[in-house]
Coordinates of C-alpha atoms in Angstrom, one line a residue:
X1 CA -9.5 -64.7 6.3
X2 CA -11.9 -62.3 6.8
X3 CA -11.4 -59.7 9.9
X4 CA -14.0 -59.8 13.0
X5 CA -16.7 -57.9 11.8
X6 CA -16.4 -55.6 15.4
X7 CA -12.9 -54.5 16.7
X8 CA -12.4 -53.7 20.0
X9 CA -13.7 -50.4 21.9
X10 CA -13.9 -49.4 17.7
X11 CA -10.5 -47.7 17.7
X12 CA -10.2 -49.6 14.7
X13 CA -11.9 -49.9 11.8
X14 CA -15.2 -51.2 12.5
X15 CA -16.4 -52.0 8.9
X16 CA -13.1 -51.1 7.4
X17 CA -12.7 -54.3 5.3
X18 CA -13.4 -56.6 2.0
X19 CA -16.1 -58.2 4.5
X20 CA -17.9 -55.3 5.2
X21 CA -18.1 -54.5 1.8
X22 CA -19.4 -58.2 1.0
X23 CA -22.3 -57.1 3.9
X24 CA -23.3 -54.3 2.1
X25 CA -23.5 -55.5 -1.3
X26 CA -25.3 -58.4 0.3
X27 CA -23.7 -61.4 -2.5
X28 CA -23.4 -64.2 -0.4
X29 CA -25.4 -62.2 3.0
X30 CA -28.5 -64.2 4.4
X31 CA -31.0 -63.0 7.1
X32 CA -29.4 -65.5 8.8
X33 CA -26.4 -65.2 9.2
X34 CA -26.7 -61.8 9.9
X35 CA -29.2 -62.7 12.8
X36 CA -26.6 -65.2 14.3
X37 CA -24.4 -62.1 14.3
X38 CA -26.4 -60.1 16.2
X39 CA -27.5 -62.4 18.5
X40 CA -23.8 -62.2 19.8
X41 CA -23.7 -58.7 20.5
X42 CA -23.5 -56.9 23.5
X43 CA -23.3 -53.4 22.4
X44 CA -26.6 -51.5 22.0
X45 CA -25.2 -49.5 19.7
X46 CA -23.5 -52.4 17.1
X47 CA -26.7 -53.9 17.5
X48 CA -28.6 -51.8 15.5
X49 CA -26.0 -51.0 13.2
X50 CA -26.1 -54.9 12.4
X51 CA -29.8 -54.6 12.2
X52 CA -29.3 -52.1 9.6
X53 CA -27.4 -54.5 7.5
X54 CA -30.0 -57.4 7.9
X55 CA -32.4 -54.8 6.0
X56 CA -29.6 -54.0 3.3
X57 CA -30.7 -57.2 1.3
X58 CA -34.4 -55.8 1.2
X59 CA -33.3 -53.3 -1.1
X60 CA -32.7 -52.9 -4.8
X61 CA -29.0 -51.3 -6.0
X62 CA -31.0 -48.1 -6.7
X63 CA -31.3 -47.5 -3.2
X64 CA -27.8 -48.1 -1.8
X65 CA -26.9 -44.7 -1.6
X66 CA -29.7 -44.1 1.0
X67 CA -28.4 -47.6 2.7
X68 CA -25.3 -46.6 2.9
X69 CA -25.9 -42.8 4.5
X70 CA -28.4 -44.7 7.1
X71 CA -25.3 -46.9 7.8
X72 CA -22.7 -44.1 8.3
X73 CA -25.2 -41.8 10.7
X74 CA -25.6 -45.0 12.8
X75 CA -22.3 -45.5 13.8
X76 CA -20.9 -44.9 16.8
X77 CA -17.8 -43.1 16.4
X78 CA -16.5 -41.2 13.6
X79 CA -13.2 -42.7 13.2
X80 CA -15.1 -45.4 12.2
X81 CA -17.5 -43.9 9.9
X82 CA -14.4 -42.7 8.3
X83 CA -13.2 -46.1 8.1
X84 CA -16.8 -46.8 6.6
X85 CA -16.7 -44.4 4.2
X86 CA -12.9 -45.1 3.1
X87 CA -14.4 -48.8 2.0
X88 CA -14.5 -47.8 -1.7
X89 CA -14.9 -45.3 -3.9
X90 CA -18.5 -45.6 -4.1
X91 CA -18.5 -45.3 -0.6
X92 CA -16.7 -42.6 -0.8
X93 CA -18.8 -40.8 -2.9
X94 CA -21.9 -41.4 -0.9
X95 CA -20.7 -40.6 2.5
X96 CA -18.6 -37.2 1.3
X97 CA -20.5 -36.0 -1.2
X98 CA -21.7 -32.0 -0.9
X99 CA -24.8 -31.2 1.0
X100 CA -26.7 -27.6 0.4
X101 CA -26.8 -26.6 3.8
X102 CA -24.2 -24.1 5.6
X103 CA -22.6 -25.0 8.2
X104 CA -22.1 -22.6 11.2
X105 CA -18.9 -22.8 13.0
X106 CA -19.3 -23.2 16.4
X107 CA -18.2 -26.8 18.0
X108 CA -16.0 -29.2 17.1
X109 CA -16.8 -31.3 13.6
X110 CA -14.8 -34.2 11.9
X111 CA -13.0 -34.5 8.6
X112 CA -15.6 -36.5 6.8
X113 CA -18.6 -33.8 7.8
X114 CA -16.6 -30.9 6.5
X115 CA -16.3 -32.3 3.4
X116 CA -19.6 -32.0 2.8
X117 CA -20.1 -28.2 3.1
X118 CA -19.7 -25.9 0.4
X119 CA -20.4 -22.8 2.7
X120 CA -19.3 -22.0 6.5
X121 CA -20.5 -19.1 8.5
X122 CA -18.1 -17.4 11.2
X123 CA -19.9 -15.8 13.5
X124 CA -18.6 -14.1 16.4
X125 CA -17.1 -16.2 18.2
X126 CA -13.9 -16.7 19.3
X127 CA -11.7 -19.4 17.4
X128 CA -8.7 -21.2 18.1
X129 CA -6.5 -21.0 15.0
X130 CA -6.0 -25.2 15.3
X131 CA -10.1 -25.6 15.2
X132 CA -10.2 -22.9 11.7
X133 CA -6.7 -24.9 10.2
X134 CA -8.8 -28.3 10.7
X135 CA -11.9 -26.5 9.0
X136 CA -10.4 -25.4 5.8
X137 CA -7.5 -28.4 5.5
X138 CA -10.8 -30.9 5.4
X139 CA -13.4 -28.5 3.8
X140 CA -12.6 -30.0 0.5
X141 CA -16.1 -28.2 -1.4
X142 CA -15.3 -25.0 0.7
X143 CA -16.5 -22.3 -2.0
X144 CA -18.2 -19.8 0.2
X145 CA -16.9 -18.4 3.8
X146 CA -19.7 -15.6 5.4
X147 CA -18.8 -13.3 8.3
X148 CA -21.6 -12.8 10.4
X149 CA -22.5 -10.9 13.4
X150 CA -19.0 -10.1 14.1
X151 CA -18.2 -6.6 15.9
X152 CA -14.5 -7.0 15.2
X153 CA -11.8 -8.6 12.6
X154 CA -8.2 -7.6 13.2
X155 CA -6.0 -7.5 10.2
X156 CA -3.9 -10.6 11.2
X157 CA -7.5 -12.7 11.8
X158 CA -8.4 -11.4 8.1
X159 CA -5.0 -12.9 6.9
X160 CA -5.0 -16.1 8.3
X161 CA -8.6 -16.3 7.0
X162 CA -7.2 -15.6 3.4
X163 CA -4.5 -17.3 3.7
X164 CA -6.3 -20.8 4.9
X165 CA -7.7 -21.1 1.6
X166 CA -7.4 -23.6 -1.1
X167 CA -5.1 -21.5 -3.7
X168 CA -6.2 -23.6 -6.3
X169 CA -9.8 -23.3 -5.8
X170 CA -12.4 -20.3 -6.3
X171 CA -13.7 -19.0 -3.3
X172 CA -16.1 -15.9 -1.6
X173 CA -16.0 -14.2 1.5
X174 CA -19.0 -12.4 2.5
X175 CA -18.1 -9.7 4.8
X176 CA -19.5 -6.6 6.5
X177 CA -19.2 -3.6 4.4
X178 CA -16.6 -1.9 7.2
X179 CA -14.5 -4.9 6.7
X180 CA -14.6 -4.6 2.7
X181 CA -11.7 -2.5 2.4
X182 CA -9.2 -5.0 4.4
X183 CA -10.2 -7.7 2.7
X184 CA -9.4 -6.0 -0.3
X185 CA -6.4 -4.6 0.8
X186 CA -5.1 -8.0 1.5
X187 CA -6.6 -10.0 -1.7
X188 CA -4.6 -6.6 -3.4
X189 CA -1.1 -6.7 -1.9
X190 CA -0.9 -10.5 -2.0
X191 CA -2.5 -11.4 -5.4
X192 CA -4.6 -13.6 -4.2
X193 CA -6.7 -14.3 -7.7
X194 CA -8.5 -17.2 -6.3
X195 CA -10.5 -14.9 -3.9
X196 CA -13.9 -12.9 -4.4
X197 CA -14.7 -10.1 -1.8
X198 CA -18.9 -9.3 -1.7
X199 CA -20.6 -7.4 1.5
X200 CA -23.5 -8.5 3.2
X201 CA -26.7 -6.6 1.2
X202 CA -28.0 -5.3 5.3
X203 CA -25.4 -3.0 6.1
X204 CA -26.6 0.1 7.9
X205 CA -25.7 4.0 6.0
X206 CA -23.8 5.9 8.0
X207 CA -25.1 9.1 9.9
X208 CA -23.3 11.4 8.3
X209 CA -25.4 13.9 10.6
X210 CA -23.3 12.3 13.5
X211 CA -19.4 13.1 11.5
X212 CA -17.5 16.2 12.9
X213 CA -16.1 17.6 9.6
X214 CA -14.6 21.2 8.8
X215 CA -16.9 23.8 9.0
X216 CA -16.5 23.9 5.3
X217 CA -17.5 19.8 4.3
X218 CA -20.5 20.5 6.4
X219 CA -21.9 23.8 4.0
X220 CA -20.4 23.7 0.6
X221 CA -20.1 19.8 -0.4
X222 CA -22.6 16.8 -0.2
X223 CA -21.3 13.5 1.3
X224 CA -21.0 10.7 -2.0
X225 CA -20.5 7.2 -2.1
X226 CA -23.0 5.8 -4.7
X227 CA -22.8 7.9 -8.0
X228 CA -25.3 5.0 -9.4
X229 CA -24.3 5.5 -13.3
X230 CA -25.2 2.0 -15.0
X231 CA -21.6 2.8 -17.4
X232 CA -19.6 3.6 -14.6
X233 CA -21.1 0.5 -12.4
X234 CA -20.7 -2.1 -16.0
X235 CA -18.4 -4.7 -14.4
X236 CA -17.4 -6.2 -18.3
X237 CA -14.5 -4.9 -19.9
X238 CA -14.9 -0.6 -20.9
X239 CA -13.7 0.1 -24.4
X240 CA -11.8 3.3 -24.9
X241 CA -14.7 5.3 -25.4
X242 CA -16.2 4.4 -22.2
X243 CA -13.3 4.8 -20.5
X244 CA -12.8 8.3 -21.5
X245 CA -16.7 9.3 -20.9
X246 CA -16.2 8.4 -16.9
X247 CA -12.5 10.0 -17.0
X248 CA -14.2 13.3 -18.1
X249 CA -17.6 13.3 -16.3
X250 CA -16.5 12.0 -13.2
X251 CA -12.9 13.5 -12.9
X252 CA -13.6 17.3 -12.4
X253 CA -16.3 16.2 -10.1
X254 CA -14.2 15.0 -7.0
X255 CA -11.5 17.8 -8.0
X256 CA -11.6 19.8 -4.0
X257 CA -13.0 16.2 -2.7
X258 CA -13.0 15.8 1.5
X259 CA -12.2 12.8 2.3
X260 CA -13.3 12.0 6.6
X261 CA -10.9 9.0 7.4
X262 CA -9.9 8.3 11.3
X263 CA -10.7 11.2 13.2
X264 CA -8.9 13.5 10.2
X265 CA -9.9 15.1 7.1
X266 CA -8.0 14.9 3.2
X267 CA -8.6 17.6 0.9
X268 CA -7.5 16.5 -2.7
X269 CA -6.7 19.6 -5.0
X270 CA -5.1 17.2 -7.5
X271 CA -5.5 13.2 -8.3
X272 CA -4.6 11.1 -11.2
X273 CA -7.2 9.0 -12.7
X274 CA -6.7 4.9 -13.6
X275 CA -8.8 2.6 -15.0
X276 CA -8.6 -0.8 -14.0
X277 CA -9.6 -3.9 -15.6
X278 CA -8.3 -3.6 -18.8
X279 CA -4.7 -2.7 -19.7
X280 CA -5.7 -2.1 -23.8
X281 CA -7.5 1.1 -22.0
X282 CA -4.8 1.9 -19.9
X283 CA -1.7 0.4 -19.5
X284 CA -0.7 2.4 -16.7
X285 CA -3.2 1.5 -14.0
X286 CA -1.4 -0.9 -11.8
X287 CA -2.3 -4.7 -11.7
X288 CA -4.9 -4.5 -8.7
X289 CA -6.9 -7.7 -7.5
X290 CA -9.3 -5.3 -5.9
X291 CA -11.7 -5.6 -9.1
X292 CA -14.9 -3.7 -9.4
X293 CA -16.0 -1.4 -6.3
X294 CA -19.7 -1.3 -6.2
X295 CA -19.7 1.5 -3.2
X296 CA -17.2 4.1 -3.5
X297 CA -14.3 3.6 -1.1
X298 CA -11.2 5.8 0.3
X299 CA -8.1 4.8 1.7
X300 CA -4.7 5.1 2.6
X301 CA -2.5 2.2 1.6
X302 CA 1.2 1.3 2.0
X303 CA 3.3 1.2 -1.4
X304 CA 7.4 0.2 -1.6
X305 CA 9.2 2.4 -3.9
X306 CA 13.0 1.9 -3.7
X307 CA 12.9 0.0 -1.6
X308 CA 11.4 2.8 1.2
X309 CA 7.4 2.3 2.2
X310 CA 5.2 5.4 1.2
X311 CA 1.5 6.0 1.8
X312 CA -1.1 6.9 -0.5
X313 CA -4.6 8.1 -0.3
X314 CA -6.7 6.6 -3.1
X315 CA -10.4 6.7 -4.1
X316 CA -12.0 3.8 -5.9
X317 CA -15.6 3.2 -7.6
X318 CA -16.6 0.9 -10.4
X319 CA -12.9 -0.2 -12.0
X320 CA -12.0 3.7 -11.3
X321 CA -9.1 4.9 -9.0
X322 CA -8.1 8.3 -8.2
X323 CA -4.7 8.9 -6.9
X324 CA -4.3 12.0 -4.7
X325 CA -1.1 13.9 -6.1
X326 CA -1.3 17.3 -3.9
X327 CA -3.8 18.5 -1.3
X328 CA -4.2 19.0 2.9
X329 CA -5.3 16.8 5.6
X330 CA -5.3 17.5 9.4
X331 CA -6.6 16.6 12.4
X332 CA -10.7 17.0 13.0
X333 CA -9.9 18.4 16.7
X334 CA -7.3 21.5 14.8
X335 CA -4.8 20.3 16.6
X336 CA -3.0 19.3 13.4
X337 CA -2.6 20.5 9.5
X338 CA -0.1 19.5 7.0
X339 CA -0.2 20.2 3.3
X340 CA 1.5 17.3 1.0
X341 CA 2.7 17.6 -2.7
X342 CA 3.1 14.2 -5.1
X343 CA 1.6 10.9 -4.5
X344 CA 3.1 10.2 -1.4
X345 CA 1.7 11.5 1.7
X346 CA 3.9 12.6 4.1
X347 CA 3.7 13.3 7.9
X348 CA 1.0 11.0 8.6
X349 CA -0.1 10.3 12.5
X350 CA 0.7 7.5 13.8
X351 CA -2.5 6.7 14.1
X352 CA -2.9 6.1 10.3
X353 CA 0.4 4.5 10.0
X354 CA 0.0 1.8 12.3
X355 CA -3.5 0.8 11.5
X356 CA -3.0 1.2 8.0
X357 CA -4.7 -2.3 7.2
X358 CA -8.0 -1.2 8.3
X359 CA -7.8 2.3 7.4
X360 CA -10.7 2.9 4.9
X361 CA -13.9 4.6 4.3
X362 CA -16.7 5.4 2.3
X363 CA -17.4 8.8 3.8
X364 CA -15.9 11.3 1.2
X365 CA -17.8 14.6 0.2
X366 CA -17.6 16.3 -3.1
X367 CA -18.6 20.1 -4.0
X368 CA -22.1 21.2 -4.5
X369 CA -20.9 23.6 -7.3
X370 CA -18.0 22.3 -9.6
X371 CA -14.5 23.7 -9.1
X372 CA -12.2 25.2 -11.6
X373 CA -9.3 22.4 -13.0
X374 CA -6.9 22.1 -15.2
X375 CA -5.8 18.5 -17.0
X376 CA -2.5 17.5 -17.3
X377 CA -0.6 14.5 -17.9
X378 CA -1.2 11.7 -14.9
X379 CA 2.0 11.5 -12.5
X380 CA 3.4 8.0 -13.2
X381 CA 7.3 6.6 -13.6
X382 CA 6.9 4.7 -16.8
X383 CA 6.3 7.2 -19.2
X384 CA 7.2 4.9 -22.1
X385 CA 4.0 3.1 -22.2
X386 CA 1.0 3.6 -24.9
X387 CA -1.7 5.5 -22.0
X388 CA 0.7 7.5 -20.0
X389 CA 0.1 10.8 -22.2
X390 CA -3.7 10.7 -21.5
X391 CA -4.7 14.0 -19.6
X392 CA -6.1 12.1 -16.8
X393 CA -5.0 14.2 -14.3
X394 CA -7.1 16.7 -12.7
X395 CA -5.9 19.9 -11.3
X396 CA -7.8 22.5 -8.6
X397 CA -7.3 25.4 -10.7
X398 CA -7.3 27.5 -7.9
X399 CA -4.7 26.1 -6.3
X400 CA -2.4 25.6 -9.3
X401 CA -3.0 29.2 -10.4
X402 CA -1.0 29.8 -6.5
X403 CA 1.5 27.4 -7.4
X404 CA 0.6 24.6 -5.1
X405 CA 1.2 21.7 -7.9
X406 CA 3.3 18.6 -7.5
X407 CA 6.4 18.3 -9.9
X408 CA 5.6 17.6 -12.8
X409 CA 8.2 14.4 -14.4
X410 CA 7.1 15.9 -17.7
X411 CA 7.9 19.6 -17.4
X412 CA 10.3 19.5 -14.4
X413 CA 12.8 22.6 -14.5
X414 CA 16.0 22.6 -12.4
X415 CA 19.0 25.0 -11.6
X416 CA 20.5 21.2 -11.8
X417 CA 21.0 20.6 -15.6
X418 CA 20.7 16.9 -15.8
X419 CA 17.7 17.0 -13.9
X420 CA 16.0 18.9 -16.6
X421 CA 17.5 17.0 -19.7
X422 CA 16.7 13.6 -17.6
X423 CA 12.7 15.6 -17.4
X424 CA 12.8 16.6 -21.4
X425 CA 14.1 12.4 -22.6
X426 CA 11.0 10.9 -20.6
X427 CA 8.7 13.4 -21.9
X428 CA 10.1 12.9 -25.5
X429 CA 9.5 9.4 -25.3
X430 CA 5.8 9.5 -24.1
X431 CA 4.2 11.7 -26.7
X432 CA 6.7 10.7 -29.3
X433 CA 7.9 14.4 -30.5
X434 CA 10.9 16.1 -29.8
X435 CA 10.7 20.1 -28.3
X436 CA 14.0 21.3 -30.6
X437 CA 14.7 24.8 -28.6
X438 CA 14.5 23.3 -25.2
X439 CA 17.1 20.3 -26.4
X440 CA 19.0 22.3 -28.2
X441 CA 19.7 24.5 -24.6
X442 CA 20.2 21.5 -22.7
X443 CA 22.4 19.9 -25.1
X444 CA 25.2 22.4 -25.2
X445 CA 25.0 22.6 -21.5
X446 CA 25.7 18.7 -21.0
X447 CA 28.1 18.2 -24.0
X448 CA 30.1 21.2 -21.6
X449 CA 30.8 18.4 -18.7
X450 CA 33.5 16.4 -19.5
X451 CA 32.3 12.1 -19.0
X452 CA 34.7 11.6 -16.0
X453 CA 32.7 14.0 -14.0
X454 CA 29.5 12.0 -14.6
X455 CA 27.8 8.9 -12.8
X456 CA 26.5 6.3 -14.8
X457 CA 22.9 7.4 -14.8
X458 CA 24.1 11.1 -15.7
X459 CA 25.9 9.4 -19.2
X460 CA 22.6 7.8 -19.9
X461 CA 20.4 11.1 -20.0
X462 CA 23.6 12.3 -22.1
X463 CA 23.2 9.6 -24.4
X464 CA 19.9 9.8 -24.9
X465 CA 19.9 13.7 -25.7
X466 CA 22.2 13.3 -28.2
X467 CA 20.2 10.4 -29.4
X468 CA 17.3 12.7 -29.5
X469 CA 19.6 15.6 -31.1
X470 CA 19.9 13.3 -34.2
X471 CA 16.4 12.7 -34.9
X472 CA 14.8 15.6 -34.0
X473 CA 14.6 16.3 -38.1
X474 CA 12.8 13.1 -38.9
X475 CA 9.7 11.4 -37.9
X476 CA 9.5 10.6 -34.0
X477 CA 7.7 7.4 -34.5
X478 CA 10.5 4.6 -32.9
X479 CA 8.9 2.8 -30.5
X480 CA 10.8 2.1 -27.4
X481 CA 13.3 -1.6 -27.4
X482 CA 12.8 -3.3 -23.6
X483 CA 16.7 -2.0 -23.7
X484 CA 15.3 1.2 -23.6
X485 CA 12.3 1.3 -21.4
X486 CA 14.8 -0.3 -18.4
X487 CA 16.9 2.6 -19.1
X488 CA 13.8 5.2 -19.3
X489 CA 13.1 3.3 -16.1
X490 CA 17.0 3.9 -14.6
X491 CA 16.6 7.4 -15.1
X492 CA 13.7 8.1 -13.7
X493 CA 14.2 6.3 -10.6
X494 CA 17.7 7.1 -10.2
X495 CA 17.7 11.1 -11.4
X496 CA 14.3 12.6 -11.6
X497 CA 12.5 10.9 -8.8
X498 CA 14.7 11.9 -5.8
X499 CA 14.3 15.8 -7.8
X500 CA 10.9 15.6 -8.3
X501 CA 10.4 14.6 -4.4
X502 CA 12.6 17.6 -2.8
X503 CA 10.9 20.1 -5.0
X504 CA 7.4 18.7 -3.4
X505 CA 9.1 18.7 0.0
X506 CA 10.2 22.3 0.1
X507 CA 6.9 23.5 -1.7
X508 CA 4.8 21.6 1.2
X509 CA 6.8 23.3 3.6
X510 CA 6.5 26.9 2.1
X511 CA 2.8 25.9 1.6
X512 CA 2.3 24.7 5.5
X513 CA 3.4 28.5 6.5
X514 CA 1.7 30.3 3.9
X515 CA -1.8 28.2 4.3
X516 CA -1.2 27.7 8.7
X517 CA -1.6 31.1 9.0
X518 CA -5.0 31.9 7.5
X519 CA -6.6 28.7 9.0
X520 CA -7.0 27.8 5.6
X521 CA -10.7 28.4 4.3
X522 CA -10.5 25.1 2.0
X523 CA -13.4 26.0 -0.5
X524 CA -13.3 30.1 -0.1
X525 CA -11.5 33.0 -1.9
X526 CA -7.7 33.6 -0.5

């Protein structure tokens, strides 16, 4: 038996039924019977609903669709033009398919109208996180979210934003260029593939007229953020050749590089250079979900190693990141200097530390006239792999001719034997050749410790000297077993690293009071 064409006070379905759906195809409808119909209702609002349906068998099936939409907008409450739409598929179809327009957040909107949009705009307003939930759980076409006119965007809002998406679905967030970076940051650190970070195209340039800087930045380097090289902009895979053209044009140029970043200042005298994108080029950048920077960007970001957090300052354009290895920062005010050795910065303020999320920039300055450097190998832990004896690391020569370089895992020397065998194995493996005088020294001083004086990491670097020892007449061409790279891996982390950072610690310290004292001129003669 067919249900009452109108429930009562429509907290029901109104047209939810088999005999609606006999209405709107019209079969068996006549004018009237659906004139009878409407002669017994009292609602305004039903009443021209039903009149709606007496014109449905006026129309041809190529016209439904438009039928059916004029229904839906006509009804008067949206539970039941859900109910409407739930009918059948068709009607489904119909009533929730995508519309071109964007929709600006600002009052409450049902289910059935967000599925419609394919694009939202948060503006700046304040939201309650159960209104933004409802938006993106029923925002099925959701492929483009825009933030607009918005002064401020705390990390934890740009998380749940991120978060709130549809992992399984492709989607863009427009933001404000100062909001880039912690976008990025996030989309980084939780792999968030599904996710596309552009800026708005009408951001405003910075004054740099209006930045306090070191007497130096202001009148011997040139503020840079767009270097506007077509190769270095291509956002398609690089081939080697490519790669190694930006490595050497660009490298030496942001050797004694200032970057301005939260009331302080970052001097790099050395970096190591990655390029991302594509691991056949190098296999040793990391696997970032940052993708290609189209404005040059600096930052400081929180890394685990060990299990202990560590901060780095990084510098990225096109699919290129430097990693700052050694250099100074300190306060813009003087109040505060420190110089820091290694990729790990150490002694940051607070100010930094806490706010790390947002902490980015594009305001970095590079010399008017090209320093002095020296290439080396990049500092990395896993040595073993096909890129890490590229020279990509770029040295103020200046400051390494005064001995202000970070360890070196490749060429690390140590009044601690095991420290330098554990240095000469990981350099062995990465170019493949074996220095005989140097293992030969080693060697007789580690066969001198008896095995019950050594840890377990300490008979490894043994093992592998003497391993070493008997091939160091033939061809060095065995490429390393997954056996071996986890124990490459064991010594370096459990051995070298923990050397490698106290020599870096007590050189930063001797540096602080050698530098402190003569105010350090950053680009002049010492």
């Amino acid at each position: 038996m067919p249900m009452s064409l109108l429930q009562s006070n429509f907290k029901t379905t109104l047209l939810g039924s088999d005999y609606a759906n006999w209405l709107l195809t019209c079969l068996t409808l006549t004018y009237y019977a659906l004139r009878d119909r409407l002669r017994r209702m009292l609602d305004r609002k039903n009443r021209i609903v039903i009149e709606v349906l007496i014109q449905i068998h006026e129309y041809n099936n190529s016209f439904k669709s438009e039928v059916i939409l004029s229904v839906l907008n006509l009804l008067p409450s949206e539970l039941d033009k859900f109910s409407f739409a739930f009918v059948n598929k068709r009607h489904w179809k119909f009533c929730s398919s995508p519309t071109a327009d964007i929709l600006k957040l600002k009052s409450t909107i049902t289910a059935l109208q967000l599925r419609k949009y394919c694009a939202i705009i948060i503006q700046g307003h304040y939201y309650a996180k159960k209104y933004l939930k409802h938006v993106f759980l029923h925002a099925a076409s959701l492929h483009t979210i825009t933030l607009d006119n918005r002064q401020k965007c705390t990390f934890n809002f740009a998380l749940f934003l991120l978060q709130s998406t549809n992992m399984n679905k492709k989607v863009i967030f427009i933001v404000p260029e100062r909001f880039e970076r912690k976008f990025k940051c996030i989309v980084e650190e939780d792999e968030m593939d599904h996710v596309t970070i552009k800026i708005h195209g009408d951001e405003h340039l910075i004054d740099i007229a209006k930045i306090t800087t070191p007497e130096a930045v202001r009148t011997q380097v040139e503020h840079k953020n767009d270097f506007g090289d077509d190769l270095l902009m291509k956002k398609t895979d690089l081939d080697a050749v490519e790669a190694s053209r930006i490595v050497d044009e660009y490298g030496p140029k942001l050797v004694e590089s200032v970057v301005i970043l939260e009331s302080h200042w970052f001097f790099m005298t050395s970096f190591s250079c990655f390029i991302h994108n594509n691991l056949k080029i190098d296999d040793c950048a990391d696997l970032s979900k940052v993708g290609h920077q189209e404005k040059a960007v600096a930052l400081i970001r929180r890394k685990t190693r060990l299990g202990k957090d560590c901060f780095e300052l990084t510098y990225r354009f096109g699919y290129v990141e430097l990693l700052a290895t050694s250099g100074f920062f300190g306060s813009m005010d003087g109040m505060f200097f420190s110089p820091f050795l290694g990729s790990s910065v150490q002694d940051l303020p607070a100010t930094i530390t806490t706010s790390l999320q947002t902490v980015s920039t594009n305001v970095v300055f590079i010399a008017i006239e090209q320093k002095e450097f020296i290439c080396k190998n990049r500092i990395i832990n896993q040595y073993y792999k096909l890129n890490a004896k590229n020279n990509w690391g770029f040295h103020s020569k200046k400051y390494e001719d005064n001995g202000f370089s970070p360890a070196n895992p490749l060429s690390f020397e140590s009044r601690h034997v095991m420290h330098s065998a554990a240095s000469l194995v990981i350099k062995s493996f990465a170019y493949q050749e074996i220095q005989q005088e140097e293992l030969n020294g080693l060697l007789l001083k580690v066969l001198a410790q008896d095995d019950l004086s050594l840890n377990s990491v300490n008979k490894l670097i043994k093992k592998y000297l003497v391993f070493l020892n008997q091939h160091q007449n033939f061809s060095f061409s065995l490429s390393p077993t997954e056996e071996i790279k986890k124990e490459l891996i064991e010594i370096y982390n459990n051995s070298l690293a923990s050397a490698l950072t106290s020599s870096n610690i007590k050189h930063s310290k001797l540096a602080k009071q050698r530098y402190i004292a003569t105010k350090i001129d950053l680009f002049g003669k010492e």
